Every structure is written in C-alpha cells, then in structure tokens.
mmCIF file of C-alpha atoms in Angstrom:
data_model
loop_
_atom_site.group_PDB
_atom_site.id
_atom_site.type_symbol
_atom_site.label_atom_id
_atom_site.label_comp_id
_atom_site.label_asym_id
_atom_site.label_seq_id
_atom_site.Cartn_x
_atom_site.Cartn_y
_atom_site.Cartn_z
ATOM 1 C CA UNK A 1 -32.291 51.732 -34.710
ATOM 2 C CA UNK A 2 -32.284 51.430 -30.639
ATOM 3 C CA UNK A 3 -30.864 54.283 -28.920
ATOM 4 C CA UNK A 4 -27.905 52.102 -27.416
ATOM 5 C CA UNK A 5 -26.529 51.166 -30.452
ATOM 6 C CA UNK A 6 -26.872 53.927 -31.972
ATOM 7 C CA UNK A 7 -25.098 55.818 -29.624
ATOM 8 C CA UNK A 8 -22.221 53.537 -30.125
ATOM 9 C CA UNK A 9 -22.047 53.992 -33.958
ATOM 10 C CA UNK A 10 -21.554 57.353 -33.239
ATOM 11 C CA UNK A 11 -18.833 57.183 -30.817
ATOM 12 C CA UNK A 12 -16.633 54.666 -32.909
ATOM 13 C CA UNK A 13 -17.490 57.402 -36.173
ATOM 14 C CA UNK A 14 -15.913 60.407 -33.802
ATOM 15 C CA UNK A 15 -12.891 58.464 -32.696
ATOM 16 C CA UNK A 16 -11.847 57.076 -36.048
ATOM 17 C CA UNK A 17 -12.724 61.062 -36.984
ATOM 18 C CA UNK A 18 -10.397 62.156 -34.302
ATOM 19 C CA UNK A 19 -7.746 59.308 -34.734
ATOM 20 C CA UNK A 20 -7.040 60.458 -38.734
ATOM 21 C CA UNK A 21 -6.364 63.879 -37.622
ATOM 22 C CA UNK A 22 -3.052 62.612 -35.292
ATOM 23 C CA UNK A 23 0.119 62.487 -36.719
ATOM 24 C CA UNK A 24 1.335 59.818 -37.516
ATOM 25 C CA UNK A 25 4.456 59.603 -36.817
ATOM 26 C CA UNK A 26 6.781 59.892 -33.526
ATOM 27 C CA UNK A 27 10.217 58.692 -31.834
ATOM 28 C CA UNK A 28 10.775 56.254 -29.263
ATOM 29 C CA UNK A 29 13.756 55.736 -27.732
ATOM 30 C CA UNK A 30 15.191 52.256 -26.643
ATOM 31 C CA UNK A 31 18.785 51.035 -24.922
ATOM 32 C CA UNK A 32 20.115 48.802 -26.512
ATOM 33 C CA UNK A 33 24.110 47.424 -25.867
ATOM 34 C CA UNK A 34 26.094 47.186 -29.189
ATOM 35 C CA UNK A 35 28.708 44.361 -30.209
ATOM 36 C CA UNK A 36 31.398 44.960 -32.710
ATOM 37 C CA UNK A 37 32.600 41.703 -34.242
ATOM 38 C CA UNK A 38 36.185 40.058 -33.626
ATOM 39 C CA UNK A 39 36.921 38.946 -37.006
ATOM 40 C CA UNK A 40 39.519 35.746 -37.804
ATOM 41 C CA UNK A 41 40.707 34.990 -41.152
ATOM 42 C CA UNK A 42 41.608 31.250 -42.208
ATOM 43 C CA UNK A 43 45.343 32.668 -42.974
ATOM 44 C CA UNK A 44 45.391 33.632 -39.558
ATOM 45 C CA UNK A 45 44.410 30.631 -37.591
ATOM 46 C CA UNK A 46 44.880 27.440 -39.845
ATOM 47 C CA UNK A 47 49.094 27.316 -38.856
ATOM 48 C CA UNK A 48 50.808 24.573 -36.740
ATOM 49 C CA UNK A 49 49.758 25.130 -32.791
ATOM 50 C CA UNK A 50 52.793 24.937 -31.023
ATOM 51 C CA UNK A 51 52.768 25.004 -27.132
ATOM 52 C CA UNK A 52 53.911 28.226 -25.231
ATOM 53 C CA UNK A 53 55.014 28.989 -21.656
ATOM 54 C CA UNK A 54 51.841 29.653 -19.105
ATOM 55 C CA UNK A 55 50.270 32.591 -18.910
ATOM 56 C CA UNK A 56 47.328 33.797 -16.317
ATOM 57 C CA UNK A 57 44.341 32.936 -16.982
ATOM 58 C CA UNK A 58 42.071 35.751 -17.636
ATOM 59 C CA UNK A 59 38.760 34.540 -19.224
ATOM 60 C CA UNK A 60 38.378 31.529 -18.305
ATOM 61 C CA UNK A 61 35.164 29.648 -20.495
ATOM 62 C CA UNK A 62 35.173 25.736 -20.244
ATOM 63 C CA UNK A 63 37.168 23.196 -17.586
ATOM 64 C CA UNK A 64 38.083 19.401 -18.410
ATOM 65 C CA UNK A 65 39.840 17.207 -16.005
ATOM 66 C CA UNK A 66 41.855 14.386 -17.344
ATOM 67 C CA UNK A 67 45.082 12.180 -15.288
ATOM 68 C CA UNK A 68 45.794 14.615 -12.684
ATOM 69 C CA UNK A 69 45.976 17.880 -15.250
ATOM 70 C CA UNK A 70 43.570 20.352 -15.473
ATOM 71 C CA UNK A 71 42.385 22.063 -18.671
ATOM 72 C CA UNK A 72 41.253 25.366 -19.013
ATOM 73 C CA UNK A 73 40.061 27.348 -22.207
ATOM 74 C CA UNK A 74 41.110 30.725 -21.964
ATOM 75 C CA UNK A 75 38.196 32.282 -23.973
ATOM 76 C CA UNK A 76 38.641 32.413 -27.542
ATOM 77 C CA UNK A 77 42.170 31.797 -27.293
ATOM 78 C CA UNK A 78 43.402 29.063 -26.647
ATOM 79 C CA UNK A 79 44.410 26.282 -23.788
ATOM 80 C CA UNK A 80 45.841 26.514 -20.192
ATOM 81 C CA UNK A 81 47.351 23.468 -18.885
ATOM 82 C CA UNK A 82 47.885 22.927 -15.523
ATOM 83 C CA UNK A 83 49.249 19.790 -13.116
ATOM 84 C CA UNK A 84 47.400 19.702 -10.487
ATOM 85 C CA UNK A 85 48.730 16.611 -8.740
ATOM 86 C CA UNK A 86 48.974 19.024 -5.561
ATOM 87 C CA UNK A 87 45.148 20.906 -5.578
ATOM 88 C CA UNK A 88 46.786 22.997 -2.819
ATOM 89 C CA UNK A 89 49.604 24.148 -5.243
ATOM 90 C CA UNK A 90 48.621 23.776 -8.937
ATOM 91 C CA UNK A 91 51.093 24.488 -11.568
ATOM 92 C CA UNK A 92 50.520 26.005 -14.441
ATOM 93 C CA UNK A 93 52.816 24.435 -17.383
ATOM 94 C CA UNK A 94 52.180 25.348 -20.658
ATOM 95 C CA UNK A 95 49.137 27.136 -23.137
ATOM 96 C CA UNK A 96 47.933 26.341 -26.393
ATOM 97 C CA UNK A 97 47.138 29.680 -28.496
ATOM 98 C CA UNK A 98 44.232 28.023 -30.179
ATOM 99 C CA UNK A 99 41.669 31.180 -31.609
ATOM 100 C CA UNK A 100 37.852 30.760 -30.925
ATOM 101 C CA UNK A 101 38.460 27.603 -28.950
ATOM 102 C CA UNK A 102 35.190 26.720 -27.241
ATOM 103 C CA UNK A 103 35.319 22.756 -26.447
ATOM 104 C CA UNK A 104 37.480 20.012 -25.780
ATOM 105 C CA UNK A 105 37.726 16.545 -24.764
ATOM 106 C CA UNK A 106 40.229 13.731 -24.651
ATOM 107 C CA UNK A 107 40.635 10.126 -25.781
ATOM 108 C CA UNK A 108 43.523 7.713 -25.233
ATOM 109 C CA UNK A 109 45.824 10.232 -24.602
ATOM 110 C CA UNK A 110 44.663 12.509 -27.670
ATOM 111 C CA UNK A 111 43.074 15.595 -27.218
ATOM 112 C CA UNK A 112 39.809 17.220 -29.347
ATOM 113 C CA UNK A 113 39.401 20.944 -29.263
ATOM 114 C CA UNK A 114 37.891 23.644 -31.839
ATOM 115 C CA UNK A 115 39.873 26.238 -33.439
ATOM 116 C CA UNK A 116 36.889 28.177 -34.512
ATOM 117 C CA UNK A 117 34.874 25.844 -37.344
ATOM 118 C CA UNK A 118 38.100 23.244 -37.284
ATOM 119 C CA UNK A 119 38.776 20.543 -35.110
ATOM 120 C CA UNK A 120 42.455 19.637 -33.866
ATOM 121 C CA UNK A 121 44.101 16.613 -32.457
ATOM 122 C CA UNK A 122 47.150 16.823 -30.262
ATOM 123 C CA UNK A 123 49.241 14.071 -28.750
ATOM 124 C CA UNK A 124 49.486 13.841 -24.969
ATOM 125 C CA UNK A 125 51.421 11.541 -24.101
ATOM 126 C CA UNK A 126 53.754 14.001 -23.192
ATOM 127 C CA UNK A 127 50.232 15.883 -21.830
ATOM 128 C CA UNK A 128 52.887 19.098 -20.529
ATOM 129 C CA UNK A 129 54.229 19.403 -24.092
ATOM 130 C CA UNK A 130 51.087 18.364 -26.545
ATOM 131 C CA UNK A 131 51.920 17.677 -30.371
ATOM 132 C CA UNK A 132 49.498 19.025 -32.859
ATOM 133 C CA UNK A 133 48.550 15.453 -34.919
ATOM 134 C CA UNK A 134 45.743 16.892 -37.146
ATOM 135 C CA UNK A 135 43.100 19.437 -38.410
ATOM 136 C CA UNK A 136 39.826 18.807 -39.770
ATOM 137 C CA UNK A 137 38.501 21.826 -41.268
ATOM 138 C CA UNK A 138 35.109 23.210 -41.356
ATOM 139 C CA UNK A 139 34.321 20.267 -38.855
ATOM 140 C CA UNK A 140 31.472 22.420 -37.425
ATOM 141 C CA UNK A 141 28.486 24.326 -38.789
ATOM 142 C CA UNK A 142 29.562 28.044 -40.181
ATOM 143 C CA UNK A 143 27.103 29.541 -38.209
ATOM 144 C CA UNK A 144 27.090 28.251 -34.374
ATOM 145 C CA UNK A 145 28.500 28.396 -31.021
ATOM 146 C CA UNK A 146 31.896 27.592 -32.638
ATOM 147 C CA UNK A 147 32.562 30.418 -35.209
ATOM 148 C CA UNK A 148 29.954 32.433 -37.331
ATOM 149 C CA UNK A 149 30.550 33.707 -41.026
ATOM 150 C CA UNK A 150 30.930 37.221 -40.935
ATOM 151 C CA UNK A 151 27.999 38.604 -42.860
ATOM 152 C CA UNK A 152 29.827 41.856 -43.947
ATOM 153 C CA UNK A 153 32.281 43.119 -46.087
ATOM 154 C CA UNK A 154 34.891 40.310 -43.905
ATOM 155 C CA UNK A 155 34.757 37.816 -47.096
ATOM 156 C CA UNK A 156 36.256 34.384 -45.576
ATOM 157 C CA UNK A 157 36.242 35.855 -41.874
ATOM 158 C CA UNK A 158 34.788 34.315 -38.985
ATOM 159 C CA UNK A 159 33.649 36.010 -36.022
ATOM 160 C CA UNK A 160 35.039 34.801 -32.567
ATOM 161 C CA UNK A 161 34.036 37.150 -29.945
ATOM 162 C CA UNK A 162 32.105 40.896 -29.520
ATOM 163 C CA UNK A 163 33.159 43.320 -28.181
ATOM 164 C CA UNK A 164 30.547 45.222 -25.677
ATOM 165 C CA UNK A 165 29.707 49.076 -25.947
ATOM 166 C CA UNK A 166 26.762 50.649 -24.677
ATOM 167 C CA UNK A 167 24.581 52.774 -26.511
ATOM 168 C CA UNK A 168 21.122 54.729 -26.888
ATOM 169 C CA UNK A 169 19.556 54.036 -30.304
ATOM 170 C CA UNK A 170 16.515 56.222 -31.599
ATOM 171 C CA UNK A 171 13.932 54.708 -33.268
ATOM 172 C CA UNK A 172 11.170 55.577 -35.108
ATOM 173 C CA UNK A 173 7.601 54.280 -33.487
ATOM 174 C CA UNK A 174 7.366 52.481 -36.883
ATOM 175 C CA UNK A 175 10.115 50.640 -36.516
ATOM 176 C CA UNK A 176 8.711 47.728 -34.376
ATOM 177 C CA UNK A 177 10.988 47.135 -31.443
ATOM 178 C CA UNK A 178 12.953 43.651 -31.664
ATOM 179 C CA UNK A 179 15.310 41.800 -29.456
ATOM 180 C CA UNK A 180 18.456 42.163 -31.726
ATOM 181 C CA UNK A 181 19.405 43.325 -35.154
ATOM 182 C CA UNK A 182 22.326 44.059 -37.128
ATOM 183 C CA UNK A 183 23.401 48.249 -37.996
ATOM 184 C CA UNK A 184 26.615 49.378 -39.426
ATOM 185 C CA UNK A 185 28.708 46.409 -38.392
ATOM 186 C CA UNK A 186 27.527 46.262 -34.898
ATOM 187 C CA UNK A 187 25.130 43.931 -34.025
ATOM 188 C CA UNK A 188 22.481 45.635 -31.618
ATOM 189 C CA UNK A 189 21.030 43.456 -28.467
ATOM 190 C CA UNK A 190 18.154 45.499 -26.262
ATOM 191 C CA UNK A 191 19.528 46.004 -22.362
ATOM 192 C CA UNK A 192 15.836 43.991 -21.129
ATOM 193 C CA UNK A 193 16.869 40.946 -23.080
ATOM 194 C CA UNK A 194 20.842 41.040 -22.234
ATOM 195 C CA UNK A 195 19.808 41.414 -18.765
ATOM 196 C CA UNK A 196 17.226 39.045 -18.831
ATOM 197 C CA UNK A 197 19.592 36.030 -20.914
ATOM 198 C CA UNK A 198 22.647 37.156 -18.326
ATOM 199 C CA UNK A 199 20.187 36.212 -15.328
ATOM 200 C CA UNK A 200 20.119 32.314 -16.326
ATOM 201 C CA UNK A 201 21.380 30.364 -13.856
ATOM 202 C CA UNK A 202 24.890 29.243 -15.157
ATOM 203 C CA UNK A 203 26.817 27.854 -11.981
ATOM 204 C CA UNK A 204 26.004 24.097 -12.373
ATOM 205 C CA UNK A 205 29.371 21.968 -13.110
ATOM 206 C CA UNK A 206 27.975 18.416 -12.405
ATOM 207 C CA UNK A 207 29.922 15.619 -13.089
ATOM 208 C CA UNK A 208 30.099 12.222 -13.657
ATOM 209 C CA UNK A 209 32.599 9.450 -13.574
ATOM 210 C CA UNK A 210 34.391 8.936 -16.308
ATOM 211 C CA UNK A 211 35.437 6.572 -18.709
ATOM 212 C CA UNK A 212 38.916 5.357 -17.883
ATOM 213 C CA UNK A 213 40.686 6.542 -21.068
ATOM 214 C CA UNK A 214 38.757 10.234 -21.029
ATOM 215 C CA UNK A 215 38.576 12.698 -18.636
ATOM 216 C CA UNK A 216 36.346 14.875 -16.486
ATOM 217 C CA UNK A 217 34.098 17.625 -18.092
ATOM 218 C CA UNK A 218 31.404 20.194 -16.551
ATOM 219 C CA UNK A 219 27.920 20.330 -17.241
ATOM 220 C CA UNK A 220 28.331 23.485 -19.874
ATOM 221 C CA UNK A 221 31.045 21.294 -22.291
ATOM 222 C CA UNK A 222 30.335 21.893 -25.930
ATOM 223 C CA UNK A 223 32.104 17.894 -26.295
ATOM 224 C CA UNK A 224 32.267 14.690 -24.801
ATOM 225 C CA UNK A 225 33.251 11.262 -25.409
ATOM 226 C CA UNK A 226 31.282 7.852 -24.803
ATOM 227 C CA UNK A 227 32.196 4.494 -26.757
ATOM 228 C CA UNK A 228 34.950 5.842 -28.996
ATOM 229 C CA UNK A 229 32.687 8.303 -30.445
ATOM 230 C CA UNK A 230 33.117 12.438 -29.647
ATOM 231 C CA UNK A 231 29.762 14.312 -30.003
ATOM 232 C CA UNK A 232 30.020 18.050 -29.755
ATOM 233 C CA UNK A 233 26.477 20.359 -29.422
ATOM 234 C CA UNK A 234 25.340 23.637 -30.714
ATOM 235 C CA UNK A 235 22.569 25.912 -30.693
ATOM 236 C CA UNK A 236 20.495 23.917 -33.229
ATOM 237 C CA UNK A 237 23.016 20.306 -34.059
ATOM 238 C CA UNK A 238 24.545 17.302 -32.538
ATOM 239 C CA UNK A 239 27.276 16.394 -35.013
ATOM 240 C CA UNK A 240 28.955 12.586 -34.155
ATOM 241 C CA UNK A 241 32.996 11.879 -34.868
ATOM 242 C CA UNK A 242 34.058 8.589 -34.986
ATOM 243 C CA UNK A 243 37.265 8.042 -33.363
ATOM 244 C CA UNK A 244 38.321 4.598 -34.298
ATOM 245 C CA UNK A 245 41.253 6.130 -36.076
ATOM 246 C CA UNK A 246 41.921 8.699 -32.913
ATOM 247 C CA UNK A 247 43.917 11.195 -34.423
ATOM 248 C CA UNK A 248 41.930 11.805 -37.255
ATOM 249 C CA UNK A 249 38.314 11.686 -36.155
ATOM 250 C CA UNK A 250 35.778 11.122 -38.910
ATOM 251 C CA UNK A 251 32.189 13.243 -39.208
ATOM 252 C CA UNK A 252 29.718 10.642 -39.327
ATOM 253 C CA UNK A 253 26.814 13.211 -39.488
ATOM 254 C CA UNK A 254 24.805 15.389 -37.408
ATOM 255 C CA UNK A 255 20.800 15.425 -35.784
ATOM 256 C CA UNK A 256 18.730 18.290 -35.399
#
C-alpha cells in the first residue's frame, strides 16, 4: 500500500476512534417568540351583526373604498365605517363587531366580508346603518388566512389571532432546529424567521379603477369583485362566488 494512502487510512481510523469516545449528547439554546391562540366558538360568533356607534380604530388590517365611505377592518373584529365626503374631516359613523374579519368587498350596494370561515352579506343602501342579509357558513377553507381549527383540546373552536410572548426555549442538540412548532398550546416561531418574514416589504396599496357598482381595494385585499363574481385568496386557494343572486353568493369552487 503507498505511503500516502496509507497514512490517510490511519487518520480517518483515529478520528472515528476519537469521535466514539465524545458524548453524545448536549444543549443548545434557541429564541424563539411564543403565540397563544385566540380561540372563537361558533356559539359565539354565528348571531345577527347589528351595527354599533364608532369606536377608534386601533388595529387597523385591510382598507376598501366604495361611494365616498371608507372601510376599515379593525383586526379581527370587526368593521369601521367612515364618510369621508370631506378627506380633511372624515367622520367616523358606525362599526360592525364582526370576529376574525379579514376581507371585504362590495357589489350593488351589498357588502361581502368574513366572519372567521363564514361569509356575510349586508345591505347598504343605507351604507351608515348596514342590514345583515345573509351567512354562508364554512364558506372558506378551515385552515387558512380566514380562521384555523384549533388543533387542541378547543373542539369546534377556531383560532382568530395570537397573542405574542417572548421566550428562551432549550433544546436538546438532537432535536433538529425548525422554523416553528407547536408545545403546550403555544405555537413556537424562531426570532431569525419572525424577523426575517416581518422585514417583507408590506407598504404597497396600488389601485385600480373600479368597476362602477364596486369599490376601491388595496393591493393586500383577501377579496375582490370583477363580472359579478367575488374571488377571495388564501395561502394555498382561490375559491369563486357567484353573485348573480347578490345577497346570497353561491361557491362555485376553488383552484389551487
């Protein structure tokens, strides 16, 4: 055998020699920022939606502009509804407490927005005092950017919202380090991908003209409307309603 390689059977021998004598085992220690789940029941959110005096708006999540009124999701709440006839001197006239609401749209005077997996219809022709028309439930996908099925001990629930803590979890070297998991009810997102998600450039609000019987939305709407039909997106699905009949829109199936 040539002295070369034989050197080098001998050095891989004393480091798989050395190598069995480590323990095996160590910690590691990662950051990770914990979310407890905001769990809805159906109980709790399938009752008539009856309009309320204004409130401020605190989180605001999604805009639509439609005749002179501006809409404004409060985040996971419900809807702020404000004339805005005078941009210098808007006023705010009435909010719709509507739980997990995430998108909205409107067609001939008849407004589409989610409460959680539902969708609801509400009359506008009085647009400062809306009428609830109809609900479709479980319009949307259990699992998406419109509600998720709590996967605990929540039977029926559906999560809305998280709320943040941070926290330093140990882990064993083992344990291979992932993005996000689930433990004890919290679900468990590592700081380097929060911060790295958070950093996405989210300020576009493009718009387009709009059809003459819809209204105005941004460039992050979850719906919109185009030749009687309302389309609303997810992470993974475009699901289609057909509005012929407009206060009772009709799923006419959804694309991956």
């Amino acid at each position: 055998m040539p002295t070369r390689l034989l050197l080098i059977c001998l050095s891989i021998t004393a480091a798989m020699s050395f190598t069995s004598c480590l323990e095996e085992s160590c910690d590691a220690y990662t950051t990770y920022i914990a979310y407890e789940p905001v769990v809805i029941y159906p109980e709790d959110y399938r009752v008539e939606v009856i309009p309320e005096g204004p409130r401020q708006i605190c989180t605001p999540s999604g805009f639509y502009y439609y005749q002179d009124h501006l809409m404004v999701i409060e985040k996971n709440e419900g809807l702020h509804i404000i004339d805005n006839e005078n941009p210098g001197n808007p006023d705010f006239v009435s909010f719709l407490p509507i739980q997990g609401a995430v998108g909205l749209a409107v067609y001939e005077d008849v407004l589409y927005i989610n409460n959680a997996n539902d969708l609801l219809t509400f009359d506008l022709s009085s647009i400062e005092q809306p009428r609830m028309l109809n609900r479709v439930e479980e319009a949307f996908p259990a699992y998406s950017s419109f509600s998720d099925n709590s996967p605990f001990g929540n039977a029926g629930g559906i999560i809305i919202d998280y709320l943040e803590t941070e926290m330093t979890q140990e882990l064993p070297c083992s344990d291979a380090p992932r993005n996000f998991f689930w433990r004890n009810d919290f679900l468990l997102v590592s700081q380097a991908e929060f911060v790295a998600n958070a950093s996405a450039d989210r300020s576009s609000l493009a718009m387009s003209a709009p059809d003459v019987s819809t209204g105005i939305g941004g460039s992050l709407a979850r719906f919109t409307i185009n030749n009687g039909t309302l389309y609303s997106v997810d992470e993974r699905d475009l699901t289609t309603f057909d509005l012929s009949n407009p206060a009772v829109p009709e799923n006419v199936g959804s694309v991956h």
